[in-house]
CSV table of C-alpha atoms and ligand atoms in Angstrom, one decimal:
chain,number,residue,atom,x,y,z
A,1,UNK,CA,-45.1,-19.4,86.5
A,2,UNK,CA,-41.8,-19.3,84.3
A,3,UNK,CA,-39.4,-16.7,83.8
A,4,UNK,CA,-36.6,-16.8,81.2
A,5,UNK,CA,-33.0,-15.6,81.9
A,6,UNK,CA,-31.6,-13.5,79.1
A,7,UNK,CA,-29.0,-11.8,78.8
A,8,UNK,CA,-25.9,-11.0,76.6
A,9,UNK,CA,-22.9,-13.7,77.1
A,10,UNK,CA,-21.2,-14.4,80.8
A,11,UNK,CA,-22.8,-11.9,82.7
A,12,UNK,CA,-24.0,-14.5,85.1
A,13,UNK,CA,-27.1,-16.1,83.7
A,14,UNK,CA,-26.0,-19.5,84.6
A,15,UNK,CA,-24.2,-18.5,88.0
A,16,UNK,CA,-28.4,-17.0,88.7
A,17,UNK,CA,-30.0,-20.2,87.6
A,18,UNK,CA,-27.5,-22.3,89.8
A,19,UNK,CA,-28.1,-20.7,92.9
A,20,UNK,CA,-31.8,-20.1,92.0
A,21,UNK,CA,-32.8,-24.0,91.5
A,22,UNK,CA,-30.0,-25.8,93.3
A,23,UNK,CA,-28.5,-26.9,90.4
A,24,UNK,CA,-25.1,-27.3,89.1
A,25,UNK,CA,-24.4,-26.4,85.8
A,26,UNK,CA,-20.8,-25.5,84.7
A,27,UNK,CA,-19.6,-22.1,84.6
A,28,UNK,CA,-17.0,-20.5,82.4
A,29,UNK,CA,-15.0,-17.6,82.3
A,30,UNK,CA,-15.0,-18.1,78.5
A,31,UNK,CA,-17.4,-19.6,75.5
A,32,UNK,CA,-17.2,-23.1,75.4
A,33,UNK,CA,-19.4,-22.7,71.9
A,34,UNK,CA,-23.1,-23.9,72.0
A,35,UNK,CA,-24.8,-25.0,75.5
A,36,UNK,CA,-28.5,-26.6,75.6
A,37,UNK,CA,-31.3,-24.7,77.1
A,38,UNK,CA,-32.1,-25.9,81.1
A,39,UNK,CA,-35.2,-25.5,82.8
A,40,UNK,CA,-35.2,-25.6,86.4
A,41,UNK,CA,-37.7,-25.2,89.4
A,42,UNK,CA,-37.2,-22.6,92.6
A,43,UNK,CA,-39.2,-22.7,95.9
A,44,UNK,CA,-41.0,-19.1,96.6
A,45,UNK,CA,-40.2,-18.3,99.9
A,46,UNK,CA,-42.6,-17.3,101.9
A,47,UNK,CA,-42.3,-16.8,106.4
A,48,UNK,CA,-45.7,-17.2,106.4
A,49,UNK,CA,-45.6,-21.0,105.1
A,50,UNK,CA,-42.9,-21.6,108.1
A,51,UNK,CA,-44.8,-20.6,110.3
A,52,UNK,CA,-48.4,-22.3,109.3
A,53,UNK,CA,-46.6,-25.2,109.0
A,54,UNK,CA,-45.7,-24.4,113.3
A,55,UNK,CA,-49.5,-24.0,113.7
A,56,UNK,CA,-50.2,-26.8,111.8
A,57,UNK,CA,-47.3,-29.4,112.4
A,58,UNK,CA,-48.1,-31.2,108.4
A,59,UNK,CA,-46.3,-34.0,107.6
A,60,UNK,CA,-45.5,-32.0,104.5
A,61,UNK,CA,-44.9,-28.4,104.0
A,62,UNK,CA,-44.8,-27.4,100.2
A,63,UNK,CA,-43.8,-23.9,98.8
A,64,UNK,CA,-45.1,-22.3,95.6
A,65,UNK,CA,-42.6,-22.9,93.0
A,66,UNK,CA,-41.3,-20.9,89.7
A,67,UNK,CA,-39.8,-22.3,86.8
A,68,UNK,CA,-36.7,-20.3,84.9
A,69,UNK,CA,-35.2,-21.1,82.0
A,70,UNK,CA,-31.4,-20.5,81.2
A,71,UNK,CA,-30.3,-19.7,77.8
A,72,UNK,CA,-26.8,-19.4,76.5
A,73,UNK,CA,-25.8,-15.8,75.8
A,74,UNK,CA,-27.0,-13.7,73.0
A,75,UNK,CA,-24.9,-11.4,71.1
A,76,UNK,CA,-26.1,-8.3,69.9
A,77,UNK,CA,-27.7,-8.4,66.5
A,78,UNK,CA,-28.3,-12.1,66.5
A,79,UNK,CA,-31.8,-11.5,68.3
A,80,UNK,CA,-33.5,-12.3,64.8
A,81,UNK,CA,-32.1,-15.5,63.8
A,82,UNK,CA,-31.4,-16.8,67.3
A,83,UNK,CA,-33.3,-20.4,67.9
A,84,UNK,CA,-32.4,-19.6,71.8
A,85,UNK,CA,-35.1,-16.8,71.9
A,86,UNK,CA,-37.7,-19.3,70.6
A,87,UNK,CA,-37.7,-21.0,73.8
A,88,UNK,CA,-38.3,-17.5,75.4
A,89,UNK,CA,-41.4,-17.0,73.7
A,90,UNK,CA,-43.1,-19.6,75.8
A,91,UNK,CA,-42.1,-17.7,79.4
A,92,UNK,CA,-44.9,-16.0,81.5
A,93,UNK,CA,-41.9,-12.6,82.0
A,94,UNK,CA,-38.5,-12.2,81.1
A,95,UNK,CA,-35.6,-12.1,83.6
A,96,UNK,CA,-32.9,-9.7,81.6
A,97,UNK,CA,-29.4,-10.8,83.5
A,98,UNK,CA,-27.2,-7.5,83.2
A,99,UNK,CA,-23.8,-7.4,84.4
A,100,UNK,CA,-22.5,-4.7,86.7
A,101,UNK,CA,-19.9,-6.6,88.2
A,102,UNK,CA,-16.4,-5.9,87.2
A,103,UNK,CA,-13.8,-9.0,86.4
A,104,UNK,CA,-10.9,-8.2,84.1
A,105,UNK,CA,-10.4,-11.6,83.4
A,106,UNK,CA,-14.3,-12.4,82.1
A,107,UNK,CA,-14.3,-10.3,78.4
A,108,UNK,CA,-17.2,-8.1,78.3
A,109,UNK,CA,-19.9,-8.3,75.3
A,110,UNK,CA,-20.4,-5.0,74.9
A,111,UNK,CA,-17.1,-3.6,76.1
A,112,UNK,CA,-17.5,-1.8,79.0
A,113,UNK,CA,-19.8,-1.8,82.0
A,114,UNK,CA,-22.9,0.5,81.2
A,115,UNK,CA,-26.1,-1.8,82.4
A,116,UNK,CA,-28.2,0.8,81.2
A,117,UNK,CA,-26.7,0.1,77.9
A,118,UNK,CA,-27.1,-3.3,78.1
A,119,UNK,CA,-30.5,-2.9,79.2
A,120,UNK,CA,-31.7,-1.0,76.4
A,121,UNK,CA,-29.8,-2.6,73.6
A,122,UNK,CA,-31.2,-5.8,74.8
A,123,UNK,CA,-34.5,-4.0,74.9
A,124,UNK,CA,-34.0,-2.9,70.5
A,125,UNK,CA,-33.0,-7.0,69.9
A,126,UNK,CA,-36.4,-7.7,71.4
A,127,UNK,CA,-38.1,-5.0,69.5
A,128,UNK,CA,-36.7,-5.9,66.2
A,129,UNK,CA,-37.2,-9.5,66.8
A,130,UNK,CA,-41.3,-8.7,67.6
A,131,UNK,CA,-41.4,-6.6,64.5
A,132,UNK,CA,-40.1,-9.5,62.3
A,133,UNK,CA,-43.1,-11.5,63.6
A,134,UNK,CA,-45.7,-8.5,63.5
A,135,UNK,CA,-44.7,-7.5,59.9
A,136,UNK,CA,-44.8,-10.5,58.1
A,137,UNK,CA,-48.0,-11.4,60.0
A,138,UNK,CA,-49.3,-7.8,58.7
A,139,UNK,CA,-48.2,-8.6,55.4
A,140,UNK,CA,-49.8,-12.3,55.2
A,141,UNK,CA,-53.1,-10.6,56.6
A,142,UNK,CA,-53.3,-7.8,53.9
A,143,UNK,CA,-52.9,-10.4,51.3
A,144,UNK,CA,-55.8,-12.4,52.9
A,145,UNK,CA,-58.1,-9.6,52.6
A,146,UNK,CA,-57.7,-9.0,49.0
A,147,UNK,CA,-58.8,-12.6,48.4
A,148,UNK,CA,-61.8,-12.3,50.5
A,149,UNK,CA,-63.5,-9.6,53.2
A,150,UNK,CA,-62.9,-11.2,56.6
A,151,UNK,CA,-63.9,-9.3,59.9
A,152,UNK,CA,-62.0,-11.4,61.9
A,153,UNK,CA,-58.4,-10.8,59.6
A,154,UNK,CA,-59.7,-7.0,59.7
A,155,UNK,CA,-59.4,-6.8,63.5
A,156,UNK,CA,-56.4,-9.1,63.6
A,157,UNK,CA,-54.8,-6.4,61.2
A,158,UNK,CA,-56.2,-3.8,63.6
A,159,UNK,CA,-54.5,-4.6,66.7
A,160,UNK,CA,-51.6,-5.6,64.9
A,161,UNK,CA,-51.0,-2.6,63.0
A,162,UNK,CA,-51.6,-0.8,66.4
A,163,UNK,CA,-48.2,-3.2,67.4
A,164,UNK,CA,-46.5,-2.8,64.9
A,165,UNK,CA,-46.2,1.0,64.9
A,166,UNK,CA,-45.7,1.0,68.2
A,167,UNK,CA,-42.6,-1.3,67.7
A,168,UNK,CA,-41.3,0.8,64.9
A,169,UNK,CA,-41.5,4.2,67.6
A,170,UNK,CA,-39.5,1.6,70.0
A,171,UNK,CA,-42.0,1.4,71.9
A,172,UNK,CA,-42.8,-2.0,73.7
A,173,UNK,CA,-45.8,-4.2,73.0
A,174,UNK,CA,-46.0,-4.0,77.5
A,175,UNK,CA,-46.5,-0.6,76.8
A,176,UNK,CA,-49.7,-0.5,75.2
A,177,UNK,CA,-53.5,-1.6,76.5
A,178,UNK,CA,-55.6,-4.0,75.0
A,179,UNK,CA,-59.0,-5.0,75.3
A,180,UNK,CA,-59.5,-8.9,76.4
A,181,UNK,CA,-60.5,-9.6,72.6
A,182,UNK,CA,-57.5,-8.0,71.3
A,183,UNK,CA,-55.3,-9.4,73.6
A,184,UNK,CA,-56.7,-12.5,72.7
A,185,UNK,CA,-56.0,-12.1,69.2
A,186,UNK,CA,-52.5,-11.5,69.5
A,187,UNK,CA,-51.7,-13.9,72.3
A,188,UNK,CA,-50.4,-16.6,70.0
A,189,UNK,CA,-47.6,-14.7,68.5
A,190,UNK,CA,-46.3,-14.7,71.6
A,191,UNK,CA,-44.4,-10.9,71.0
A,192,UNK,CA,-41.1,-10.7,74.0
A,193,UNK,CA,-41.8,-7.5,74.2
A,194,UNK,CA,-45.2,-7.8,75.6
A,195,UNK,CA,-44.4,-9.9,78.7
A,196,UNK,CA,-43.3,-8.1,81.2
A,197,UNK,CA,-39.4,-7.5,82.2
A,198,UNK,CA,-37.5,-8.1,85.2
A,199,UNK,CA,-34.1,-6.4,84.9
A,200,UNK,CA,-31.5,-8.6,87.2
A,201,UNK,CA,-28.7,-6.1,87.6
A,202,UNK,CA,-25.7,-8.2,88.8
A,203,UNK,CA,-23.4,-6.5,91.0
A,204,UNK,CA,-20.3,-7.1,92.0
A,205,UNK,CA,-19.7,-8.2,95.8
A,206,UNK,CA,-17.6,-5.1,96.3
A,207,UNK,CA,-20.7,-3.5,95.2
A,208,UNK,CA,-22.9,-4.8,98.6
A,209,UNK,CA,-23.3,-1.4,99.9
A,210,UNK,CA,-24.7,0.2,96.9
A,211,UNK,CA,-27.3,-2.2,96.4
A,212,UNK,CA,-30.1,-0.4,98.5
A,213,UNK,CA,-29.0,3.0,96.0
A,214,UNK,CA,-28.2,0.9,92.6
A,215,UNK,CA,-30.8,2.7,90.5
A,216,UNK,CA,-29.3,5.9,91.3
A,217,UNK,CA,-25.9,4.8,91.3
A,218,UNK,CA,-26.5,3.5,87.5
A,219,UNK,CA,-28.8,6.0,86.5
A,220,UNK,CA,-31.8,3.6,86.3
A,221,UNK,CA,-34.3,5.8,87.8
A,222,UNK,CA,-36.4,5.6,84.1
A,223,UNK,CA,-35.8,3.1,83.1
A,224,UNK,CA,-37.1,1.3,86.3
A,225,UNK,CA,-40.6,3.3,85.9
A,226,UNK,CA,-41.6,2.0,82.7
A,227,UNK,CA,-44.9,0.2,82.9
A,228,UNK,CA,-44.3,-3.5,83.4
A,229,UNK,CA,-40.8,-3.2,84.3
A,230,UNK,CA,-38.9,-4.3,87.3
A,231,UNK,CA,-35.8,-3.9,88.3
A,232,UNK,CA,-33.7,-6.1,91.1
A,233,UNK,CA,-30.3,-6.3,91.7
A,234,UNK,CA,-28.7,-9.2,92.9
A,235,UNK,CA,-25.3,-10.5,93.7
A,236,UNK,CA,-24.9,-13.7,92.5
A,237,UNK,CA,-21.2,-13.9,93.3
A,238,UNK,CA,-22.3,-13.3,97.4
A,239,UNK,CA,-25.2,-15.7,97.0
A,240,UNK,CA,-22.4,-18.3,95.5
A,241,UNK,CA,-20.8,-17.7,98.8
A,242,UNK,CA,-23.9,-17.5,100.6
A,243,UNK,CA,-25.2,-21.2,99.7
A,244,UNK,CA,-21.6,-23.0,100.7
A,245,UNK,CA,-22.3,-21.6,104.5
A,246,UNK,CA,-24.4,-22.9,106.7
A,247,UNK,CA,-28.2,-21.4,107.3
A,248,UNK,CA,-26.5,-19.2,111.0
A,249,UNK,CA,-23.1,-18.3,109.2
A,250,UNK,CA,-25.0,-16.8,105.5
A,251,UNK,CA,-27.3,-14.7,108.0
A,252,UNK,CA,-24.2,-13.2,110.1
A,253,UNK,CA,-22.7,-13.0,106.6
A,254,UNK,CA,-25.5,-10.3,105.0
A,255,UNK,CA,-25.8,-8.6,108.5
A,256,UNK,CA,-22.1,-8.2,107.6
A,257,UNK,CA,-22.6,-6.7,104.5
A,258,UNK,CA,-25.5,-5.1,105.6
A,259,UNK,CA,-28.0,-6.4,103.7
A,260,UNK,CA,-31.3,-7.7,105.2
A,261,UNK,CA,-32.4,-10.6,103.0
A,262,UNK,CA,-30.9,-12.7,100.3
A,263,UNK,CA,-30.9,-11.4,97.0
A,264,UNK,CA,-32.8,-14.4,95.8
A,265,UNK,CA,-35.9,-13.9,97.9
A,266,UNK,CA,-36.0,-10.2,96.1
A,267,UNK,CA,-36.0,-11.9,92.8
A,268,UNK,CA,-38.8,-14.1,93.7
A,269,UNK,CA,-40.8,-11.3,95.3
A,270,UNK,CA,-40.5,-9.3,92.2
A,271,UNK,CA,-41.4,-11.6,89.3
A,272,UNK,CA,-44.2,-12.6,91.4
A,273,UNK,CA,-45.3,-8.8,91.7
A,274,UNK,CA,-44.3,-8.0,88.5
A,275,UNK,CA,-46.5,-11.4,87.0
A,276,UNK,CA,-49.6,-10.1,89.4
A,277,UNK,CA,-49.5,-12.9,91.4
A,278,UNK,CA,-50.6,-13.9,94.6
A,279,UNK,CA,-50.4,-16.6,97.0
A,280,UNK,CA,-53.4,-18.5,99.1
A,281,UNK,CA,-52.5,-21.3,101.3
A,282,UNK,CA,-54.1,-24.7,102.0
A,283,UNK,CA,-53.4,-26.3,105.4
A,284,UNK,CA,-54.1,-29.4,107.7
A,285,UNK,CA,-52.5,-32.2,109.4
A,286,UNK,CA,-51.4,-34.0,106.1
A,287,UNK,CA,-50.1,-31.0,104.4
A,288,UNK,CA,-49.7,-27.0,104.1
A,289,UNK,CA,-49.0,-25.7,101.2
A,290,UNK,CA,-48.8,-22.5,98.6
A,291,UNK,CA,-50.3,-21.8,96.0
A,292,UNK,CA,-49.7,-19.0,93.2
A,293,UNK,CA,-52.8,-17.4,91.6
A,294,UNK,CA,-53.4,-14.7,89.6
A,295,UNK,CA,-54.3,-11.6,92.2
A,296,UNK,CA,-58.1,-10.7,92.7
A,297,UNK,CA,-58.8,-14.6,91.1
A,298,UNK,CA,-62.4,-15.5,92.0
A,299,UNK,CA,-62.4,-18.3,94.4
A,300,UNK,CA,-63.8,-20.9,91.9
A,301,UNK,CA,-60.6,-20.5,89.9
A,302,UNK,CA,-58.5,-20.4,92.5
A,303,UNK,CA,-60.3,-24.2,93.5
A,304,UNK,CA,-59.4,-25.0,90.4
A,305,UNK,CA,-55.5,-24.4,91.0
A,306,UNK,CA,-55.6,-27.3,93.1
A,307,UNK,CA,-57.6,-29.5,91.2
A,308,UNK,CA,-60.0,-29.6,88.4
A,309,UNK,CA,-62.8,-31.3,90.3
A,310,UNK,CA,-62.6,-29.0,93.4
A,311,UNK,CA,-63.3,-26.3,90.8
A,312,UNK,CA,-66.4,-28.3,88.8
A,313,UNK,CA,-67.8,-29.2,92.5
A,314,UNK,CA,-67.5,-26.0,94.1
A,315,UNK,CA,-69.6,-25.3,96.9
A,316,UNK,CA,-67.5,-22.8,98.9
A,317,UNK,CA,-64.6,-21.9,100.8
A,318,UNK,CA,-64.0,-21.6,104.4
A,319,UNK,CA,-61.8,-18.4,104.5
A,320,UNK,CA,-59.7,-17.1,107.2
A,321,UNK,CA,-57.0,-14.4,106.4
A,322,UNK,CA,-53.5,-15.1,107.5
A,323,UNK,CA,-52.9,-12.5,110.1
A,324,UNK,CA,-56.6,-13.2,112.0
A,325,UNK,CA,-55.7,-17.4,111.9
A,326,UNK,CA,-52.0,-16.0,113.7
A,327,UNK,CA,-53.7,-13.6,115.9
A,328,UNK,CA,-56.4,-16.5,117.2
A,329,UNK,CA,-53.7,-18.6,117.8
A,330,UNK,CA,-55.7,-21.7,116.0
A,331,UNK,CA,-58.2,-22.4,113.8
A,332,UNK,CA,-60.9,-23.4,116.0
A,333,UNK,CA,-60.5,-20.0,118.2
A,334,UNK,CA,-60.6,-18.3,114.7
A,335,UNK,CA,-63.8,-20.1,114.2
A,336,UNK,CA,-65.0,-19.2,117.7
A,337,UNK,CA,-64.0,-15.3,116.9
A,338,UNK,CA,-66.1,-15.1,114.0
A,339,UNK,CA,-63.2,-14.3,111.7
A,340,UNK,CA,-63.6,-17.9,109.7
A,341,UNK,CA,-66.1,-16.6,106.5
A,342,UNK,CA,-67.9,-18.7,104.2
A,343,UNK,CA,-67.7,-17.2,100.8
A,344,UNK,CA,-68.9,-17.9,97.5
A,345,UNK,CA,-67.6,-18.6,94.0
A,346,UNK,CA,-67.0,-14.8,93.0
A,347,UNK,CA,-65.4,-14.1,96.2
A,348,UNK,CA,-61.9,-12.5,95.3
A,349,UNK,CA,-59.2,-14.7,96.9
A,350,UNK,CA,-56.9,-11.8,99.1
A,351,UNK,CA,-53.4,-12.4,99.3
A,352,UNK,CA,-52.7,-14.5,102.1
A,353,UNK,CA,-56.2,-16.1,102.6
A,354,UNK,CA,-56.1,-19.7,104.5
A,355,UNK,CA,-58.9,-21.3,102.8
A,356,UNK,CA,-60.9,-24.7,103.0
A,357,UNK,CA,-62.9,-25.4,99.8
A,358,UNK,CA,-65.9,-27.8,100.4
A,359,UNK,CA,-66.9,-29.4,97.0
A,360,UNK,CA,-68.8,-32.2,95.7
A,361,UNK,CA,-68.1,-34.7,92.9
B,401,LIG,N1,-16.7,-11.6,89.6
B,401,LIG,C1,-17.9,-12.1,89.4
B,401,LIG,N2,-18.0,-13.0,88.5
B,401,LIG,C2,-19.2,-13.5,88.2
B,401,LIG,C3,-20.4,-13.1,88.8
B,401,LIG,N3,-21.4,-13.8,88.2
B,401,LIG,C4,-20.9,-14.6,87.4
B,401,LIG,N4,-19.5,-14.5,87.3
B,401,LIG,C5,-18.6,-15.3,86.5
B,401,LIG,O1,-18.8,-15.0,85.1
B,401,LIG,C6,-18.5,-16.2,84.3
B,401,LIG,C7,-19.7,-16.5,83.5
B,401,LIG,O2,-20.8,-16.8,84.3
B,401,LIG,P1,-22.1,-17.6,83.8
B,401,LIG,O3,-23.0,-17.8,84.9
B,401,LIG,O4,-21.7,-18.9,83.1
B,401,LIG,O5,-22.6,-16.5,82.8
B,401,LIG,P2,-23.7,-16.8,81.6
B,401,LIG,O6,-24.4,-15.5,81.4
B,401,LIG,O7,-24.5,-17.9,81.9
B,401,LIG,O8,-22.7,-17.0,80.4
B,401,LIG,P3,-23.2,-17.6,78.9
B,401,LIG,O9,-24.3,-18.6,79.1
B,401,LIG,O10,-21.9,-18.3,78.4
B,401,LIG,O11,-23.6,-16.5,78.1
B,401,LIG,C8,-18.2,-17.3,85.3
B,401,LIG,O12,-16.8,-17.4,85.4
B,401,LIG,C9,-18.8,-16.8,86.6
B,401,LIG,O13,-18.1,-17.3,87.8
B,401,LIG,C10,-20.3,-12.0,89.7
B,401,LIG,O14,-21.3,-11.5,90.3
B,401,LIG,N5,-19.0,-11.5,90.0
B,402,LIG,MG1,-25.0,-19.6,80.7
């Protein structure tokens, strides 16, 4: 899974991927002109792993991971033209970074502190960047079908008509439904405003106690229930804080703020929601580990997560769900309960399922 960063210049997209991926890219208060794109990998945390891994005792204990992608800043109106936003095209959702932290001494893009501005203007760049793509695609496929009748180009010009006037009502492409074929059809063009959007809403630390009530507090209450759309706000000038403190002092820290989790584990939790993803595990002596599928994924394609082979030589899985391997205490006395299943290759794989796939080569 990969999720792109975006969002208009300095309002933290960089401080987010930092903190995110343990990496340790400069900052800056001000432009410092043209910076590379950087792809980085998180760990999806996950309290069930930890404590399989107690159960278990693995030499190796491996979370699921995501991918994001940090782009510089884009100003309004460059959406069209900007070579950045190609990189976004090849993300599974979009993370919009929106600032609602106040600093006098960082300038503001937009001039003053409105994320549901932001979140809509940014929202109209995407728009009139998909419409570039969808009308000259239209254009190309009318011409096409003067030459020559072509059912395929006629149902390509369907469904992309169908986007295309749904663009020009501002209305995103996540917005509409599409059959598999259609879907299909207009998968290659890649359109931003058909993945779906997380909105990071950025708050300042003196901000803390209004992150349980942000959506009200910024009027976000629509905007949040738009199909496909997320919203999580995060502090990533308390998670800067949080990751120079050791693991006991950044818990007393939130308590202290009175927050119950780390911002970070929020973000995760919601693109993975938000992608309709869920997570199996695999464990034994040598290793227990995560892995993200898509949610209700038969149980061949989930085999084939792990490996191609296991997939092509299914046979079946040995399933236990998380909380009845916990409440056994092991897996033998979840054996001896009854509560290990054998299942089939159209089982659907529950989120949270312990599973053993037997397969042969
Ligand atoms: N006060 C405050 N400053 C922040 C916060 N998040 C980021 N900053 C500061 O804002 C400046 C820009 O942060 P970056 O993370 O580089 O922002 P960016 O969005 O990646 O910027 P560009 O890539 O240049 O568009 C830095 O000086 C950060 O320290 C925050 O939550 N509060
Ligand atoms: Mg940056």
């Amino acid at each position: 899974m990969k999720l792109g960063l975006l969002g208009f210049p300095k309002v933290g997209k960089t401080s987010l991927f930092n903190i995110l991926t343990g990496s340790n890219l400069q900052v800056e208060k001000f432009s410092t002109g043209k910076a590379e794109p950087h792809l980085g990998v998180a760990k999806v945390p996950d309290p069930r792993l930890e404590r399989l891994g107690e159960m278990f005792k693995p030499r190796k204990l491996t979370p699921a991971l995501v991918e994001y992608l940090d782009i510089q800043g884009l100003a309004k109106g460059e959406a069209k033209d900007s070579l950045f936003l190609r990189e976004m095209r090849n993300v599974d959702a979009v993370a919009h970074v929106v600032r609602a932290f106040r600093d006098e001494e960082i300038p503001h893009s937009e001039g003053n502190l409105d994320p549901r501005r932001d979140l809509e203007t940014m929202e109209t760049e995407l728009l009139l960047s998909d419409l570039e793509v969808a009308s000259r695609r239209v254009e190309k496929l009318r011409l096409n079908l003067k030459k020559a009748k072509n059912s395929e180009d006629e149902k390509e010009l369907g469904v992309l008509t169908r986007c295309l006037e749904a663009l020009e009502r501002e209305t995103p492409i996540r917005a509409l439904d599409f059959t598999p074929e259609d879907e299909k059809r207009i998968r290659g063009f890649a359109f931003l405003t058909a993945k779906p959007l997380l909105g990071v809403i950025n708050m300042g630390e003196e901000d803390a106690g209004r992150i349980g009530s942000f959506r009200s507090h910024f009027t976000l209450d629509a905007f949040a229930s738009r199909p496909r759309v997320a919203l999580c706000p995060v502090s990533a000038k308390i998670e800067m804080e949080m990751a120079r403190l050791s693991p006991e002092d950044a818990t007393a820290f939130l308590e202290d703020l009175g927050l119950a989790e780390p911002c970070l584990d929020r973000i995760l939790r919601a693109s993975h929601d938000l992608l309709g993803l869920s997570v199996f595990f695999t464990a034994g002596e040598d290793e227990v580990k995560a892995w993200s599928i898509p949610r209700s994924c038969a149980a061949q394609r989930a085999a084939g997560v792990i490996h191609s082979d296991i997939e092509r030589g299914f046979i079946r899985a040995e399933v236990v769900a998380y909380e009845r391997l916990m409440e056994a205490g092991s897996l033998p006395a979840a054996r001896d309960r009854g509560w290990l299943r054998q299942e089939g290759k159209e089982y659907r794989v529950a989120d949270g399922d312990v599973i053993n796939f037997k397969f042969n080569v």
